[in-house]
Amino acid sequence: MSEPRHRSWLKSPALWPLAGLLLLALVNLAFSKEFFSLTVRDGHYVGAMVDIFKNGSICLVLALGMTLVIATGGIDLSVGSVMAIVAAVAATLLQQGHSLALVLVAGLGVGLLCGLVNGLLISWARIQPIVATLVLMVSGRGIAQLVTGGFQVRIDDTHYTFLGNGFLFGLPLPPILVTVLYLAAWLGLRRSATGLFIEAAGDNETASRFAGLATARVKCLAYVACGLCAAVAGILASSDIKNANPLHDGLNMELDAIFAVVLGGTALSGGRFNLLGTYFGALLLQTLTETMYYDQVRSQVAPVPKAVLIVIVCLLQSETTRRWFGGLFRRASA
Amino acid sequence: MNSLFRQRLPQLVTAGIFLLLFAAAGWRYHEVNFASAPNVANLFIGNACLGIIAVGMTLVIFSGGIDLSVGAVAAFTNIFAAVLIEKHGMNPLLVILASLAIGTAFGAAMGALIHYFKQPAFLVTLAGMFFARGCAYWMSTDSIDIHNELFLKLSRDTAKIGGDTIHPLPAYVFLVVLAFGYVLAQHTRFGRNLLAIGGNEQSALLMGLPVGVTKIAVYALCGAGAALAGLVSTLVSGGDSTYGIGLELDAIATVVIGGTLLTGGRGHMLGTLLGFLIIGTIQSAITFDGSLSSWWTRIITGALLLGFILFQRLLLRATQKRLP
């Protein structure tokens, strides 16, 4: 590229969610000094920012998979239900006294299978993504209930609960795991042609196929990756609360994941994705949630400002608004 | 095969499945009178809210859109009406009108966002779902019993059928809404415009059809239907802001099982009635059985949904091959 590197960095879509994040942090700083305070308790760091990273890790990992799916021009509505199935399977196996390794493999395997079902329905049977993943969204919670027999299952295994509650270098383990996943994904996608393949399949499927790209396989694999991410999220969530609840695990999480991706500057029309943007988008969403908890907004009411924010962001990204603003600036300069 | 037959094949298949299911359930549970008039009436009454929402959803899906906010909007009007009537002692008729107006306005606003800003329908209505559910919790997180005279009188209205006493009002409301939806979808210009937009929005626009007005109106209608369903649920079981979680999925499943194409442009309102009957029969059969757990409803609904989507895909492929 002939453009200087700093210019392309300035144009990065990841800048917008980062700016939003900083703005929200400043607002918090203005209202409460405690927001940025970081204290050490029992050798662990404690503070609002640590909470954001820890509680946001589930949304972060879901958003990672969702970014890939949205980049192919699709959507996966089933991630919340997949989380519930994986949590139910893991908890039930743990209760039966199976080893941790088997539980983790089984959990990830279930996620992979769910992703594969979605992927095959979309790439092979050529069903619209919203519709195809709706099937698993509807039946997933039923399957999770079937696995646990309709009950909540408590998780006592300390090794398993360490995943969601443990600490590494004084920091909570889940965000570290998730950040490593992001780095691995970035290396795997951006340092090889895989990321480009995904974007090509999302941008123009026919053209990519004629160019010799196995678009169906690329799309299918994106859903498999999304299923795996949902499985990781399900394992983290259930080990965090030491419980698997088929009706409540991952409820509405698909929305948070989609919102995080959109906030991160990945357009829903597909063809382009930005992992760093998604990372900041998910953090922004979680910061918003934590801010509301901080200001004693009831947790049930928290979706209202979230919904307003997402509509505003979508409207800002829409062409109609850009045309209005474009007209505005032209008039101002004329 | 003539074209009308081919066009109505999904609905015919749905009708066949319904008859098979109902006959099987009636035979399996014949000692507890599954196929009796009171049970059929109760099937209509128990699922009336789902049916009302499904009618609105059918119209939206005709136009190629989707509305995921219906369950949350129903929850909002449910708790809104209960709070205003019970805690503030407002006139119930006024509250009913206000609830319907809010539902309609909310739907219209979402439709406007979808049309004017060219945003995906599912995203806008997802945000709408968050918004409405949050507002419902904001009204009240407690469940509220209704003691208002008019509401009590309406909910205690009884009819006798086959020797059993039932409370038929929800079913009446559903049937009226269904009749209205049927006429609107199958016998008016509006319904035809919906199908045209769902088939190909660009062509509809070039044909000079009022695309914007129609799209906004259909989301407004769907919002009104959801508000009405919320009011009916208040009547039946009082105010509860957790009402209707997952109801939008059931409604979409009902419509798709009824043979309406989820991509829009093809379908029939009577198919939705058949889909409603199938889901009602499954639920009713699971209740009658007693040994089957409630989650089988979800799994069977999901399986049926999958079957129908695949079937429609095959059908579409077959018709496309026929074209030169």
XYZ file of C-alpha atoms in Angstrom:
658
model
C 0.000 0.000 0.000
C 1.226 3.443 -0.857
C -0.605 5.083 2.025
C 1.472 5.788 5.110
C 0.815 3.272 7.836
C -0.423 5.751 10.434
C -3.197 6.910 8.132
C -4.624 3.439 7.652
C -4.405 2.996 11.400
C -6.441 6.180 11.886
C -9.076 4.851 9.517
C -9.398 1.579 11.402
C -12.989 0.833 12.387
C -11.672 -0.354 15.754
C -11.143 3.304 16.611
C -14.852 4.016 17.068
C -15.609 1.460 19.784
C -12.317 2.382 21.455
C -13.369 6.032 21.459
C -16.749 5.021 22.886
C -15.027 2.959 25.540
C -12.778 5.874 26.557
C -15.731 8.275 26.578
C -17.732 5.961 28.833
C -14.697 5.530 31.091
C -14.320 9.299 31.361
C -18.001 9.672 32.234
C -17.503 7.078 34.941
C -14.422 8.840 36.195
C -16.339 12.084 36.477
C -19.067 10.512 38.580
C -17.113 8.146 40.782
C -13.467 8.037 41.619
C -13.681 4.362 42.528
C -14.195 3.245 38.943
C -10.520 3.176 38.096
C -9.290 2.114 41.512
C -7.371 -1.133 41.494
C -6.682 -2.767 44.837
C -4.907 -5.982 45.661
C -6.801 -8.400 47.872
C -5.381 -11.852 48.696
C -2.872 -11.411 45.891
C -5.627 -10.758 43.318
C -6.388 -7.498 41.625
C -9.850 -6.215 42.484
C -11.720 -3.315 40.926
C -14.432 -2.282 38.489
C -12.151 -2.678 35.491
C -11.222 -6.217 36.466
C -14.931 -6.953 36.814
C -15.567 -5.643 33.321
C -12.944 -7.939 31.853
C -14.091 -10.947 33.873
C -17.834 -10.548 33.319
C -17.308 -9.519 29.723
C -15.285 -12.595 28.795
C -18.373 -14.633 27.867
C -19.638 -11.931 25.520
C -16.093 -11.530 24.168
C -15.719 -15.173 23.193
C -19.232 -15.365 21.694
C -18.548 -12.211 19.712
C -15.355 -13.748 18.320
C -17.295 -16.589 16.689
C -20.112 -14.276 15.694
C -17.654 -11.954 13.927
C -16.587 -14.763 11.608
C -20.176 -15.774 10.872
C -21.259 -12.197 10.227
C -18.222 -11.705 7.987
C -19.551 -14.486 5.741
C -22.799 -12.505 5.496
C -24.650 -14.797 7.899
C -25.860 -14.709 11.464
C -26.002 -17.271 14.264
C -28.986 -16.918 16.577
C -28.376 -20.232 18.291
C -25.263 -19.395 20.353
C -27.222 -18.823 23.563
C -28.980 -22.172 23.246
C -25.691 -23.904 22.372
C -24.220 -22.434 25.556
C -27.098 -23.968 27.512
C -26.623 -27.386 25.871
C -22.855 -27.391 26.481
C -23.276 -26.299 30.113
C -25.904 -29.002 30.629
C -23.725 -31.717 29.067
C -20.621 -30.669 31.018
C -22.460 -30.458 34.343
C -24.194 -33.795 33.845
C -20.939 -35.552 32.915
C -19.171 -34.009 35.921
C -21.955 -35.200 38.170
C -21.501 -38.717 36.835
C -17.866 -38.476 37.920
C -16.129 -38.295 34.540
C -12.671 -36.790 34.260
C -12.178 -33.114 33.488
C -10.471 -33.818 30.159
C -13.385 -35.916 28.942
C -15.876 -33.266 30.092
C -14.051 -30.497 28.243
C -13.675 -32.563 25.086
C -17.337 -33.563 25.224
C -18.401 -29.959 25.787
C -16.349 -28.654 22.883
C -17.497 -31.607 20.769
C -21.148 -30.753 21.385
C -20.482 -27.149 20.395
C -18.697 -28.304 17.254
C -21.598 -30.580 16.364
C -24.152 -27.801 16.838
C -22.050 -25.501 14.663
C -21.747 -28.220 12.045
C -25.534 -28.685 11.934
C -25.993 -24.948 11.411
C -23.206 -24.848 8.849
C -24.539 -27.752 6.816
C -28.071 -26.343 6.821
C -26.740 -23.053 5.496
C -24.001 -24.146 3.095
C -25.353 -27.463 1.861
C -29.136 -27.078 2.108
C -28.799 -23.344 1.281
C -31.238 -22.163 3.931
C -31.186 -18.538 5.079
C -28.905 -18.217 8.138
C -31.568 -16.558 10.344
C -33.972 -19.403 9.679
C -31.470 -22.239 9.903
C -30.053 -21.133 13.239
C -33.543 -20.365 14.531
C -34.215 -24.109 14.563
C -31.461 -24.754 17.087
C -32.415 -21.618 19.001
C -35.945 -22.969 19.465
C -35.087 -26.564 20.214
C -31.722 -26.004 21.953
C -33.170 -25.157 25.355
C -35.441 -28.166 25.095
C -32.423 -30.366 24.353
C -30.544 -28.848 27.325
C -33.521 -29.609 29.570
C -33.626 -33.125 28.181
C -29.941 -33.597 29.078
C -30.344 -32.481 32.683
C -33.811 -33.966 33.110
C -35.269 -30.490 33.510
C -33.276 -29.706 36.653
C -30.491 -27.299 37.421
C -27.241 -29.151 37.996
C -24.745 -27.990 40.608
C -21.059 -28.206 39.759
C -18.710 -29.125 42.630
C -15.573 -30.100 40.689
C -12.950 -27.568 41.792
C -10.783 -28.049 38.708
C -13.721 -27.221 36.459
C -14.791 -24.192 38.495
C -11.195 -22.965 38.442
C -11.673 -22.177 34.738
C -14.235 -19.501 35.529
C -13.050 -18.424 38.965
C -9.312 -18.991 38.961
C -6.539 -16.430 38.838
C -3.331 -16.268 36.844
C -0.687 -13.664 37.788
C -3.279 -12.108 40.080
C -5.719 -11.587 37.221
C -8.918 -13.597 36.637
C -8.407 -16.513 34.276
C -11.364 -16.146 31.817
C -10.305 -12.836 30.229
C -6.747 -14.160 29.856
C -8.034 -17.287 28.130
C -10.276 -15.223 25.884
C -7.531 -12.754 24.981
C -5.275 -15.671 24.042
C -8.123 -17.009 21.872
C -8.415 -13.623 20.136
C -4.667 -13.540 19.510
C -4.751 -17.078 18.137
C -7.708 -16.232 15.912
C -6.005 -13.090 14.678
C -2.809 -14.985 13.883
C -4.700 -17.812 12.209
C -6.915 -15.533 10.141
C -4.811 -12.498 9.339
C -1.411 -14.136 8.993
C -2.837 -16.668 6.543
C -5.325 -16.393 3.702
C -8.184 -17.781 5.832
C -9.453 -14.367 6.877
C -9.457 -13.214 3.277
C -11.382 -16.346 2.240
C -14.055 -15.594 4.836
C -14.350 -12.000 3.677
C -14.475 -13.056 0.029
C -17.240 -15.586 0.682
C -19.208 -12.892 2.514
C -18.617 -10.147 0.003
C -19.583 -11.907 -3.191
C -20.224 -15.605 -2.981
C -20.669 -16.223 -6.694
C -17.536 -14.352 -7.691
C -15.501 -16.154 -5.027
C -16.767 -19.509 -6.234
C -15.818 -18.700 -9.795
C -12.416 -17.608 -8.529
C -11.947 -21.128 -7.218
C -12.845 -20.645 -3.572
C -14.825 -23.423 -1.865
C -17.310 -20.916 -0.442
C -19.659 -23.559 0.940
C -16.853 -25.097 2.974
C -15.620 -21.705 4.208
C -19.121 -20.758 5.335
C -19.678 -24.090 7.029
C -16.374 -23.798 8.900
C -17.282 -20.296 10.097
C -20.387 -21.736 11.774
C -18.346 -24.584 13.254
C -15.944 -21.997 14.719
C -18.918 -20.082 16.080
C -20.268 -23.278 17.680
C -16.881 -23.910 19.284
C -16.781 -20.368 20.652
C -20.299 -20.863 22.047
C -19.070 -24.076 23.704
C -16.161 -22.218 25.324
C -18.625 -19.562 26.498
C -20.924 -22.245 27.912
C -18.065 -23.879 29.812
C -16.827 -20.524 31.172
C -20.324 -19.440 32.204
C -21.207 -22.684 33.966
C -17.849 -22.892 35.739
C -18.211 -19.283 36.838
C -21.594 -19.732 38.527
C -20.890 -23.388 39.446
C -24.242 -24.341 38.062
C -25.919 -25.341 34.816
C -29.416 -23.974 34.282
C -30.925 -25.105 30.969
C -33.525 -22.343 30.937
C -31.312 -19.442 31.903
C -27.766 -20.128 30.641
C -26.876 -17.844 27.790
C -30.344 -16.320 27.606
C -30.259 -13.330 25.227
C -26.498 -13.728 24.876
C -26.856 -14.013 21.093
C -28.057 -10.416 21.125
C -25.104 -9.208 23.175
C -22.738 -11.002 20.820
C -24.343 -9.512 17.697
C -24.369 -6.054 19.276
C -20.709 -6.360 20.191
C -19.842 -7.242 16.598
C -21.885 -4.361 15.187
C -20.420 -1.920 17.708
C -16.993 -3.142 16.622
C -17.556 -1.897 13.101
C -18.203 -5.229 11.358
C -21.151 -4.568 9.057
C -24.042 -7.042 9.171
C -23.964 -7.259 5.384
C -20.726 -9.208 5.627
C -17.589 -9.141 3.562
C -15.391 -7.474 6.132
C -14.449 -8.118 9.721
C -12.377 -6.550 12.416
C -11.402 -8.672 15.417
C -9.888 -5.796 17.383
C -13.070 -3.784 16.876
C -15.175 -6.683 18.134
C -12.922 -6.949 21.195
C -13.447 -3.288 22.045
C -17.133 -3.501 21.120
C -17.732 -6.307 23.602
C -15.818 -4.427 26.285
C -17.826 -1.281 25.557
C -21.061 -3.215 25.957
C -19.892 -4.742 29.228
C -18.662 -1.369 30.533
C -22.099 0.045 29.816
C -23.704 -2.796 31.768
C -21.309 -2.444 34.697
C -21.787 1.317 34.750
C -25.512 0.796 35.104
C -25.008 -1.690 37.930
C -22.685 0.810 39.514
C -25.327 3.508 39.362
C -27.835 1.130 40.917
C -29.945 0.695 37.808
C -31.974 -2.478 38.298
C -30.400 -5.271 36.289
C -33.685 -6.040 34.531
C -33.980 -2.497 33.196
C -30.410 -2.536 31.845
C -31.505 -3.725 28.343
C -33.273 -0.398 27.667
C -30.170 1.812 27.342
C -28.400 -1.050 25.560
C -31.161 -1.179 22.958
C -31.097 2.589 22.517
C -27.325 2.535 22.059
C -27.421 -0.192 19.447
C -30.124 1.571 17.429
C -28.143 4.807 17.501
C -24.971 3.042 16.359
C -26.815 1.269 13.542
C -28.405 4.511 12.425
C -25.022 6.227 12.420
C -23.661 3.446 10.231
C -26.598 3.537 7.814
C -26.240 5.203 4.463
C -29.278 7.416 4.892
C -27.745 9.118 7.907
C -24.400 9.467 6.184
C -26.106 11.136 3.261
C -27.814 13.578 5.617
C -24.611 14.358 7.415
C -22.717 14.552 4.153
C -25.228 17.100 2.889
C -24.908 18.995 6.128
C -21.159 19.306 5.848
C -21.264 20.248 2.199
C -23.727 22.996 2.912
C -21.599 24.212 5.770
C -18.488 24.344 3.646
C -20.147 25.957 0.648
C -50.051 -30.651 -11.342
C -51.743 -27.330 -11.853
C -50.090 -24.238 -10.447
C -52.686 -23.471 -7.783
C -52.249 -26.960 -6.362
C -48.492 -26.571 -6.348
C -48.803 -23.176 -4.694
C -50.980 -24.596 -1.931
C -48.960 -27.789 -1.453
C -47.291 -26.616 1.799
C -50.675 -25.847 3.349
C -52.051 -29.220 2.192
C -49.080 -31.009 3.756
C -49.612 -29.070 6.989
C -53.299 -30.000 6.969
C -52.365 -33.655 6.447
C -49.857 -33.578 9.311
C -52.405 -31.925 11.565
C -55.062 -34.537 10.802
C -52.563 -37.366 11.357
C -51.312 -35.852 14.613
C -54.782 -35.168 15.914
C -56.038 -38.615 14.963
C -53.005 -40.258 16.546
C -53.371 -38.244 19.746
C -57.124 -38.849 19.803
C -56.581 -42.589 19.442
C -53.706 -42.727 21.959
C -55.572 -40.768 24.651
C -59.099 -41.849 23.775
C -59.929 -42.958 27.320
C -59.427 -39.362 28.527
C -61.451 -37.937 25.610
C -58.680 -36.121 23.745
C -60.784 -35.538 20.651
C -63.680 -33.978 22.534
C -65.241 -30.574 21.968
C -64.159 -29.117 25.356
C -60.566 -30.134 24.720
C -60.545 -28.573 21.271
C -62.096 -25.419 22.728
C -59.444 -25.374 25.449
C -56.759 -25.765 22.805
C -58.009 -22.538 21.237
C -58.342 -20.765 24.587
C -54.998 -21.836 26.019
C -53.003 -20.769 22.951
C -55.091 -17.728 22.022
C -52.262 -15.270 22.736
C -49.864 -17.239 20.542
C -52.493 -17.302 17.800
C -53.125 -13.556 17.927
C -49.397 -12.866 17.682
C -48.963 -15.431 14.900
C -51.547 -13.616 12.739
C -49.525 -10.391 12.941
C -46.314 -12.324 12.417
C -47.770 -13.947 9.288
C -48.368 -10.516 7.765
C -44.832 -9.378 8.601
C -43.311 -12.557 7.173
C -45.422 -12.136 4.013
C -43.523 -8.897 3.451
C -40.183 -10.669 3.849
C -39.531 -9.194 7.298
C -39.516 -10.607 10.791
C -40.578 -9.211 14.169
C -38.705 -10.562 17.171
C -40.122 -8.010 19.599
C -43.659 -9.412 19.854
C -43.172 -11.418 23.055
C -41.610 -8.457 24.825
C -44.273 -6.037 23.549
C -46.960 -8.413 24.828
C -45.184 -8.513 28.207
C -45.065 -4.734 28.269
C -48.778 -4.190 27.609
C -49.566 -7.017 30.001
C -47.803 -5.350 32.925
C -48.645 -1.818 31.737
C -52.369 -2.539 31.845
C -52.123 -4.353 35.181
C -50.137 -1.562 36.853
C -52.329 1.263 35.580
C -55.565 -0.468 36.480
C -54.610 -1.924 39.826
C -52.104 0.561 41.242
C -53.433 3.779 39.740
C -57.095 2.860 39.408
C -57.453 4.100 35.857
C -60.420 3.399 33.633
C -59.861 -0.045 32.060
C -61.252 0.970 28.678
C -58.860 3.915 28.527
C -55.986 1.621 29.502
C -56.904 -0.890 26.809
C -56.954 1.857 24.180
C -53.663 3.279 25.423
C -52.000 -0.151 25.380
C -53.105 -0.804 21.821
C -51.929 2.651 20.771
C -48.518 2.081 22.360
C -48.124 -1.301 20.661
C -49.091 0.184 17.295
C -46.815 3.186 17.664
C -43.904 1.013 18.759
C -44.366 -1.268 15.762
C -44.665 1.694 13.405
C -41.470 3.210 14.814
C -39.589 -0.029 14.214
C -41.044 -0.259 10.713
C -39.894 3.286 9.991
C -36.354 2.481 11.162
C -36.340 -0.641 9.015
C -37.636 1.120 5.927
C -36.050 4.563 6.009
C -32.664 3.556 7.375
C -32.542 0.250 5.477
C -31.614 -1.691 8.586
C -32.106 -5.466 8.826
C -35.519 -6.188 10.334
C -34.226 -8.757 12.766
C -31.677 -6.345 14.237
C -34.130 -3.486 14.759
C -36.754 -5.778 16.248
C -34.128 -7.462 18.461
C -33.292 -4.049 19.862
C -37.039 -3.461 20.172
C -37.336 -6.703 22.110
C -34.639 -5.580 24.569
C -36.274 -2.191 24.875
C -39.810 -3.444 25.460
C -38.725 -6.143 27.915
C -36.657 -3.634 29.879
C -39.635 -1.251 29.975
C -41.849 -4.100 31.187
C -39.485 -4.789 34.090
C -39.309 -1.082 34.720
C -43.121 -0.949 35.178
C -43.010 -3.702 37.786
C -41.108 -6.873 38.515
C -43.877 -8.271 40.743
C -46.810 -10.196 39.396
C -50.061 -8.318 39.884
C -53.516 -9.798 40.414
C -56.396 -8.068 38.703
C -59.377 -7.078 40.850
C -60.986 -4.650 38.427
C -64.696 -5.331 37.910
C -64.738 -5.125 34.130
C -61.714 -7.409 33.746
C -63.117 -9.910 36.232
C -66.466 -9.882 34.486
C -64.798 -10.482 31.122
C -62.526 -13.248 32.368
C -65.369 -14.999 34.204
C -67.604 -14.978 31.169
C -68.508 -18.628 30.672
C -69.972 -20.850 28.000
C -71.052 -24.460 28.070
C -69.699 -26.881 25.545
C -70.129 -30.647 25.631
C -71.201 -30.474 29.276
C -68.045 -28.612 30.379
C -67.839 -25.001 31.436
C -65.156 -22.952 29.743
C -64.034 -19.309 29.641
C -64.127 -18.654 25.917
C -63.229 -14.961 25.605
C -59.545 -15.401 24.533
C -60.650 -17.809 21.812
C -63.248 -15.300 20.553
C -60.608 -12.587 20.390
C -58.277 -14.912 18.492
C -60.977 -15.907 16.008
C -61.910 -12.279 15.357
C -58.236 -11.371 14.833
C -57.787 -14.378 12.558
C -60.825 -13.431 10.484
C -59.549 -9.858 10.221
C -56.087 -11.106 9.260
C -57.543 -13.507 6.708
C -59.544 -10.831 4.941
C -56.635 -8.400 5.091
C -54.096 -10.871 3.740
C -56.143 -12.681 1.112
C -58.771 -10.222 -0.054
C -57.351 -6.700 0.049
C -54.878 -4.674 -1.932
C -52.794 -4.325 1.223
C -52.319 -8.095 1.472
C -51.361 -8.321 -2.179
C -48.857 -5.495 -1.731
C -47.329 -7.353 1.207
C -46.767 -10.472 -0.885
C -45.388 -8.390 -3.742
C -42.889 -6.671 -1.434
C -41.912 -10.010 0.072
C -41.407 -11.503 -3.388
C -39.178 -8.726 -4.640
C -39.082 -5.331 -3.013
C -37.298 -3.705 -5.935
C -39.928 -4.876 -8.415
C -42.705 -3.795 -6.074
C -41.189 -0.333 -5.913
C -40.836 -0.167 -9.695
C -44.459 -1.259 -10.073
C -45.373 1.843 -8.099
C -46.623 0.037 -5.018
C -46.512 2.029 -1.773
C -43.613 0.059 -0.310
C -42.764 2.351 2.603
C -46.305 2.840 3.876
C -47.054 -0.870 3.567
C -43.936 -1.918 5.434
C -44.485 0.526 8.270
C -48.162 -0.420 8.460
C -47.421 -4.130 8.697
C -45.047 -3.678 11.644
C -47.614 -1.390 13.271
C -50.275 -4.102 12.817
C -47.953 -6.721 14.262
C -47.235 -4.457 17.242
C -50.975 -3.935 17.741
C -51.498 -7.705 17.656
C -48.769 -8.215 20.245
C -50.330 -5.521 22.450
C -53.718 -7.204 22.151
C -52.189 -10.564 23.074
C -50.626 -8.915 26.124
C -54.022 -7.552 27.181
C -55.642 -10.973 26.749
C -52.905 -12.527 28.882
C -53.552 -9.912 31.595
C -57.190 -10.926 31.475
C -56.350 -14.620 31.810
C -53.548 -14.649 34.352
C -52.916 -11.111 35.652
C -49.893 -8.878 35.207
C -46.492 -10.525 34.937
C -43.492 -8.847 33.330
C -41.783 -12.191 32.582
C -44.718 -13.133 30.331
C -44.017 -14.260 26.781
C -40.304 -15.091 26.883
C -39.706 -17.132 23.726
C -43.199 -16.384 22.431
C -41.771 -14.786 19.275
C -40.047 -18.061 18.411
C -43.265 -20.022 18.873
C -45.064 -17.506 16.680
C -42.461 -17.765 13.907
C -42.583 -21.556 14.154
C -46.370 -21.444 13.861
C -46.183 -19.348 10.711
C -43.467 -21.458 9.064
C -45.150 -24.749 9.915
C -48.224 -23.188 8.310
C -46.363 -23.238 5.005
C -45.532 -19.544 4.726
C -42.151 -18.955 3.129
C -39.823 -17.227 5.615
C -38.174 -15.308 2.797
C -41.551 -13.738 2.135
C -43.761 -13.462 -0.877
C -45.665 -16.698 -0.489
C -48.083 -18.073 2.060
C -51.639 -18.228 3.290
C -53.334 -17.056 6.458
C -55.191 -20.366 6.825
C -51.800 -22.104 6.935
C -51.102 -20.173 10.118
C -54.336 -21.515 11.603
C -53.147 -25.038 10.734
C -49.722 -24.371 12.245
C -51.455 -23.058 15.355
C -53.560 -26.224 15.552
C -50.474 -28.451 15.168
C -48.549 -26.710 17.964
C -51.697 -26.704 20.115
C -52.218 -30.423 19.502
C -48.619 -31.242 20.461
C -48.870 -29.204 23.667
C -52.239 -30.650 24.511
C -51.065 -34.210 23.845
C -48.024 -33.710 26.088
C -50.276 -32.391 28.859
C -52.666 -35.320 28.441
C -49.860 -37.848 28.480
C -48.439 -36.669 31.776
C -45.323 -38.809 31.464
C -43.809 -36.672 28.700
C -41.976 -33.595 29.936
C -42.780 -30.068 28.844
C -39.485 -29.605 26.989
C -40.561 -32.071 24.334
C -42.834 -29.310 23.021
C -39.771 -27.232 22.163
C -37.839 -30.126 20.661
C -40.756 -31.337 18.538
C -41.525 -27.774 17.446
C -37.890 -27.358 16.431
C -37.905 -30.646 14.535
C -41.131 -29.741 12.723
C -39.681 -26.324 11.902
C -36.578 -27.957 10.442
C -38.648 -30.447 8.463
C -40.792 -27.704 6.975
C -37.879 -25.476 6.067
C -36.157 -28.350 4.271
C -39.411 -29.291 2.562
C -39.952 -25.735 1.344
C -36.405 -25.649 0.070
C -36.991 -28.810 -1.948
C -40.268 -27.473 -3.267
C -38.664 -24.193 -4.283
C -35.847 -26.043 -6.030
C -38.357 -28.197 -7.907
C -40.331 -25.159 -9.111
C -37.172 -23.312 -10.084
C -36.049 -26.254 -12.201
C -39.352 -26.175 -14.022
C -38.739 -22.607 -15.123
C -36.719 -22.204 -18.322
